Coordinates of C-alpha atoms in Angstrom, one line a residue:
X1 CA 136.9 114.0 22.3
X2 CA 139.2 114.8 19.2
X3 CA 142.1 116.0 21.1
X4 CA 141.9 112.9 23.3
X5 CA 140.8 109.6 21.0
X6 CA 142.5 106.7 23.4
X7 CA 141.0 108.5 26.2
X8 CA 137.3 108.2 24.4
X9 CA 138.0 104.7 24.1
X10 CA 138.7 103.9 27.7
X11 CA 135.7 106.0 28.5
X12 CA 133.3 103.7 26.3
X13 CA 135.1 100.8 26.9
X14 CA 133.8 101.5 30.7
X15 CA 131.0 102.7 29.6
X16 CA 130.7 99.2 27.5
X17 CA 131.1 97.2 30.6
X18 CA 128.8 99.0 32.8
X19 CA 125.5 98.8 30.4
X20 CA 126.3 94.9 30.0
X21 CA 125.9 94.5 33.4
X22 CA 123.1 96.8 33.7
X23 CA 121.7 95.0 30.8
X24 CA 121.9 91.4 32.5
X25 CA 120.0 93.0 35.5
X26 CA 117.2 94.2 33.4
X27 CA 116.5 90.7 31.7
X28 CA 116.1 89.2 35.3
X29 CA 113.5 92.0 35.6
X30 CA 111.9 91.0 31.8
X31 CA 111.9 87.2 31.9
X32 CA 109.6 87.0 35.2
X33 CA 107.5 89.9 33.6
X34 CA 106.8 88.6 30.4
X35 CA 105.9 85.3 31.8
X36 CA 103.4 86.5 35.1
X37 CA 102.8 90.3 34.3
X38 CA 104.8 90.9 37.8
X39 CA 107.0 93.4 38.2
X40 CA 109.7 91.8 40.8
X41 CA 111.1 94.1 42.8
X42 CA 113.1 91.3 44.3
X43 CA 115.6 91.3 40.9
X44 CA 118.3 93.7 43.0
X45 CA 118.7 91.7 45.9
X46 CA 118.8 88.2 44.1
X47 CA 122.0 89.3 42.8
X48 CA 123.1 90.0 46.4
X49 CA 121.7 87.2 48.1
X50 CA 123.6 84.8 44.7
X51 CA 126.7 86.6 45.0
X52 CA 126.8 86.2 49.1
X53 CA 125.4 82.4 48.9
X54 CA 128.5 81.3 46.5
X55 CA 131.2 83.4 48.9
X56 CA 129.5 81.8 51.7
X57 CA 129.5 77.9 50.5
X58 CA 132.9 78.3 49.5
X59 CA 133.9 79.9 52.9
X60 CA 132.3 76.6 54.5
X61 CA 135.2 74.9 53.0
X62 CA 133.4 74.1 49.3
X63 CA 135.5 74.3 46.5
X64 CA 134.4 77.0 44.2
X65 CA 132.9 75.1 41.4
X66 CA 131.0 73.0 43.9
X67 CA 129.9 76.3 45.7
X68 CA 128.9 77.4 42.1
X69 CA 126.5 74.1 41.6
X70 CA 125.1 74.7 44.9
X71 CA 124.4 78.5 44.7
X72 CA 122.6 77.2 41.5
X73 CA 120.6 74.6 43.7
X74 CA 119.9 77.6 45.9
X75 CA 118.4 79.9 43.2
X76 CA 116.4 76.9 42.1
X77 CA 114.9 75.8 45.7
X78 CA 114.3 79.7 45.8
X79 CA 112.4 80.1 42.5
X80 CA 110.4 76.7 43.7
X81 CA 109.4 78.2 47.2
X82 CA 108.7 81.8 45.5
X83 CA 106.1 80.1 43.4
X84 CA 104.6 78.1 45.9
X85 CA 104.6 79.9 49.2
X86 CA 104.4 83.5 47.2
X87 CA 102.6 83.2 43.8
X88 CA 100.0 80.3 43.5
X89 CA 98.1 81.5 46.4
X90 CA 98.1 85.3 44.9
X91 CA 96.7 83.8 41.0
X92 CA 94.5 86.4 39.7
X93 CA 95.1 88.8 42.5
X94 CA 95.5 92.7 41.3
X95 CA 99.1 93.3 39.7
X96 CA 99.8 96.1 42.4
X97 CA 99.2 92.9 45.1
X98 CA 101.9 90.8 43.6
X99 CA 104.4 93.7 43.7
X100 CA 103.8 93.8 46.8
X101 CA 104.4 90.2 47.3
X102 CA 108.0 90.8 45.7
X103 CA 108.8 93.6 48.4
X104 CA 108.3 90.9 50.9
X105 CA 110.5 88.8 49.1
X106 CA 113.1 91.4 48.7
X107 CA 112.7 92.0 52.9
X108 CA 112.7 88.3 53.4
X109 CA 116.1 87.9 51.7
X110 CA 118.1 90.9 52.9
X111 CA 117.1 89.5 56.4
X112 CA 118.3 86.1 55.5
X113 CA 121.5 87.3 53.6
X114 CA 122.7 89.3 57.0
X115 CA 121.3 86.7 59.2
X116 CA 123.1 83.9 57.5
X117 CA 126.3 85.3 55.8
X118 CA 126.7 88.6 57.8
X119 CA 126.3 92.3 56.5
X120 CA 130.4 93.3 56.4
X121 CA 131.9 93.6 52.8
X122 CA 133.3 89.7 51.6
X123 CA 135.6 89.4 48.5
X124 CA 134.3 87.6 45.3
X125 CA 136.3 84.3 45.0
X126 CA 137.3 85.0 41.6
X127 CA 140.6 83.7 41.5
X128 CA 139.3 80.3 42.5
X129 CA 136.5 80.0 39.6
X130 CA 139.3 80.7 37.2
X131 CA 138.4 84.5 36.7
X132 CA 141.4 85.7 34.8
X133 CA 143.4 88.9 36.6
X134 CA 145.9 91.3 35.1
X135 CA 145.1 93.7 32.6
X136 CA 146.0 94.5 28.5
X137 CA 147.6 97.6 27.3
X138 CA 146.9 99.0 24.1
X139 CA 148.1 102.1 22.6
X140 CA 146.0 103.6 19.8
X141 CA 147.0 106.5 18.1
X142 CA 150.0 106.4 20.3
X143 CA 147.9 107.2 23.1
X144 CA 147.0 104.6 26.5
X145 CA 144.3 102.2 26.4
X146 CA 143.8 99.8 29.6
X147 CA 141.8 96.3 29.5
X148 CA 141.1 94.7 32.4
X149 CA 141.3 90.9 32.1
X150 CA 137.9 90.2 34.0
X151 CA 136.2 93.2 32.3
X152 CA 136.6 91.6 28.6
X153 CA 135.8 87.8 31.0
X154 CA 132.5 89.9 32.1
X155 CA 131.4 91.2 28.1
X156 CA 132.4 87.9 26.8
X157 CA 130.6 86.3 29.4
X158 CA 127.6 88.3 29.1
X159 CA 127.5 87.6 25.3
X160 CA 127.6 83.9 25.9
X161 CA 124.7 84.5 28.3
X162 CA 122.6 86.8 26.2
X163 CA 122.9 84.2 23.2
X164 CA 122.4 80.8 25.1
X165 CA 118.9 82.7 26.3
X166 CA 117.7 84.1 23.2
X167 CA 118.5 80.4 21.8
X168 CA 116.6 78.8 24.5
X169 CA 113.7 81.4 24.1
X170 CA 113.2 80.4 20.3
X171 CA 114.4 77.2 19.7
X172 CA 113.4 75.0 22.9
X173 CA 109.8 74.0 24.1
X174 CA 109.9 75.6 27.5
X175 CA 111.0 78.8 25.6
X176 CA 108.3 78.9 23.5
X177 CA 106.1 78.5 26.0
X178 CA 107.3 81.2 28.2
X179 CA 106.9 83.3 25.2
X180 CA 103.5 82.1 24.6
X181 CA 102.5 82.4 28.3
X182 CA 103.6 86.3 27.5
X183 CA 102.2 86.9 24.2
X184 CA 98.4 85.6 25.6
X185 CA 97.9 84.3 29.1
X186 CA 94.5 82.8 28.2
X187 CA 95.3 81.1 25.0
X188 CA 98.7 79.9 26.4
X189 CA 96.8 78.3 29.1
X190 CA 94.2 76.7 27.0
X191 CA 96.8 74.7 24.9
X192 CA 98.1 72.7 28.3
X193 CA 101.1 75.2 29.4
X194 CA 101.6 74.8 33.0
X195 CA 101.3 78.2 34.8
X196 CA 103.2 76.8 37.7
X197 CA 106.2 75.1 36.0
X198 CA 106.8 78.0 33.8
X199 CA 106.9 80.7 36.9
X200 CA 109.6 78.3 38.5
X201 CA 111.4 78.3 35.4
X202 CA 111.9 81.5 34.8
X203 CA 112.6 82.4 38.4
X204 CA 115.3 80.1 38.3
X205 CA 116.5 81.5 34.6
X206 CA 116.3 84.8 36.5
X207 CA 118.6 83.7 39.7
X208 CA 121.1 82.2 37.3
X209 CA 121.3 85.9 35.7
X210 CA 121.3 87.3 39.3
X211 CA 124.4 84.7 40.2
X212 CA 126.3 86.0 37.0
X213 CA 125.9 89.6 37.3
X214 CA 126.9 89.1 41.2
X215 CA 129.7 87.5 40.3
X216 CA 130.6 90.0 37.8
X217 CA 129.9 93.0 40.2
X218 CA 131.7 91.3 42.8
X219 CA 134.7 90.6 41.0
X220 CA 134.9 94.4 40.5
X221 CA 133.6 96.1 44.0
X222 CA 133.4 93.6 46.0
X223 CA 130.1 91.3 48.0
X224 CA 127.8 93.6 50.0
X225 CA 124.4 94.8 50.0
X226 CA 125.5 97.8 48.5
X227 CA 124.9 96.0 44.9
X228 CA 121.4 96.3 45.2
X229 CA 121.7 100.0 44.8
X230 CA 123.7 99.6 41.6
X231 CA 121.1 96.6 40.5
X232 CA 118.4 99.1 40.7
X233 CA 119.8 101.0 37.4
X234 CA 117.9 98.3 35.7
X235 CA 115.0 100.5 36.4
X236 CA 115.5 103.2 33.7
X237 CA 116.8 100.6 31.4
X238 CA 113.3 98.8 31.6
X239 CA 111.8 102.3 31.5
X240 CA 114.1 103.3 28.2
X241 CA 114.0 99.5 26.3
X242 CA 110.7 98.8 27.1
X243 CA 109.6 96.2 30.5
X244 CA 108.7 93.3 27.7
X245 CA 111.6 93.2 25.7
X246 CA 114.5 91.1 25.6
X247 CA 115.9 93.3 22.8
X248 CA 114.8 96.7 24.9
X249 CA 116.7 95.6 27.8
X250 CA 119.7 94.9 26.0
X251 CA 119.8 98.0 24.0
X252 CA 119.0 99.8 26.7
X253 CA 121.2 98.8 29.4
X254 CA 124.1 99.2 26.4
X255 CA 123.1 103.0 26.2
X256 CA 122.9 104.0 29.3
X257 CA 126.1 102.4 30.0
X258 CA 127.6 104.6 27.6
X259 CA 125.9 107.5 27.5
X260 CA 126.3 107.8 31.3
X261 CA 130.0 107.7 31.4
X262 CA 130.1 110.3 29.0
X263 CA 128.1 112.5 30.6
X264 CA 129.8 112.3 33.5
X265 CA 133.7 112.5 31.9
X266 CA 133.0 115.1 29.4
X267 CA 130.2 117.2 30.9
X268 CA 129.3 116.1 34.6
X269 CA 132.6 116.7 36.1
X270 CA 133.4 120.1 34.7
X271 CA 130.2 121.5 34.8
X272 CA 128.3 119.8 37.8
X273 CA 131.1 118.8 39.8
X274 CA 130.6 115.1 39.1
X275 CA 128.4 112.4 40.6
X276 CA 125.5 112.6 37.9
X277 CA 125.9 108.5 37.6
X278 CA 123.9 108.6 40.1
X279 CA 120.6 110.2 38.4
X280 CA 121.6 110.7 34.5
X281 CA 120.1 107.2 33.7
X282 CA 117.0 108.1 35.2
X283 CA 116.7 111.8 33.6
X284 CA 117.2 110.1 30.6
X285 CA 114.4 107.3 31.0
X286 CA 112.3 109.9 31.9
X287 CA 112.8 111.8 28.6
X288 CA 112.4 109.1 26.6
X289 CA 109.1 108.0 28.3
X290 CA 107.7 111.6 27.7
X291 CA 108.0 111.1 24.0
X292 CA 107.2 107.0 23.8
X293 CA 105.6 105.6 27.3
X294 CA 105.7 102.6 26.4
X295 CA 109.9 102.6 26.3
X296 CA 112.0 102.2 22.7
X297 CA 111.2 98.9 22.1
X298 CA 107.5 98.2 23.8
X299 CA 104.8 97.7 22.6
X300 CA 101.9 100.3 22.4
X301 CA 98.7 98.9 24.0
X302 CA 95.2 100.5 22.7
X303 CA 92.6 99.2 25.3
X304 CA 89.0 100.1 23.7
X305 CA 86.2 100.3 26.5

């Protein structure tokens, strides 16, 4: 690290970009869990489905931004269908039943995506959406640092999205309703907050996050069902940061993105032959859970009987 500080900066930059994307996916999990106490196993496939829908609508002849608007409409309709068909009939059921329902949603989206759009790898329409290409070369300490323009766009876009989400949750009436429902379901319902409306809203917000994440990952690695595996990296992020904490999702995502890249380059490849990125995040989350089971930013719940 000391001998080649420019290379260290390159590694940190790559880790930062990955961490931002992990944090975005984790935010979708957190939003739904805070409002409904449902762990949405389908969030990963929602990233893939949103990206496939965007590319598929464009392939059908829609201009890129109309395809983007159409994908938002599809994600909204998905939120409405999930609330009406899946969640509403299961109100009051044990948490494990709701969790199994999200696995059913996952399988439905996988089958629907393969049937409608096919299972082959597709190219994200990054250029058509105006996402810049190319790179910027810097020379810190007389070295070399390469910043991809699309990665810069991803980081800036993620910052803007997180700020907009926090502003919405803290300043808008519906945002405060989501927070109230997350804090105390019974009290929120007693003052007239509509459970069904909030569920549709948070699933739609999770769909928007899934779409933006799908665009970002798709412009880097293409659009395929393999993205679902990448999206599951949000699980150790949630364990590390706390399942109910938006701050935890952001900090946890950045920590895992940076630390797994540093470990892979400086210790994993020389000592273990590489491929440590596949498991490092889970081991790190497990170590944290041993000392703080609720995660770094989760609330410790004490039940008295």
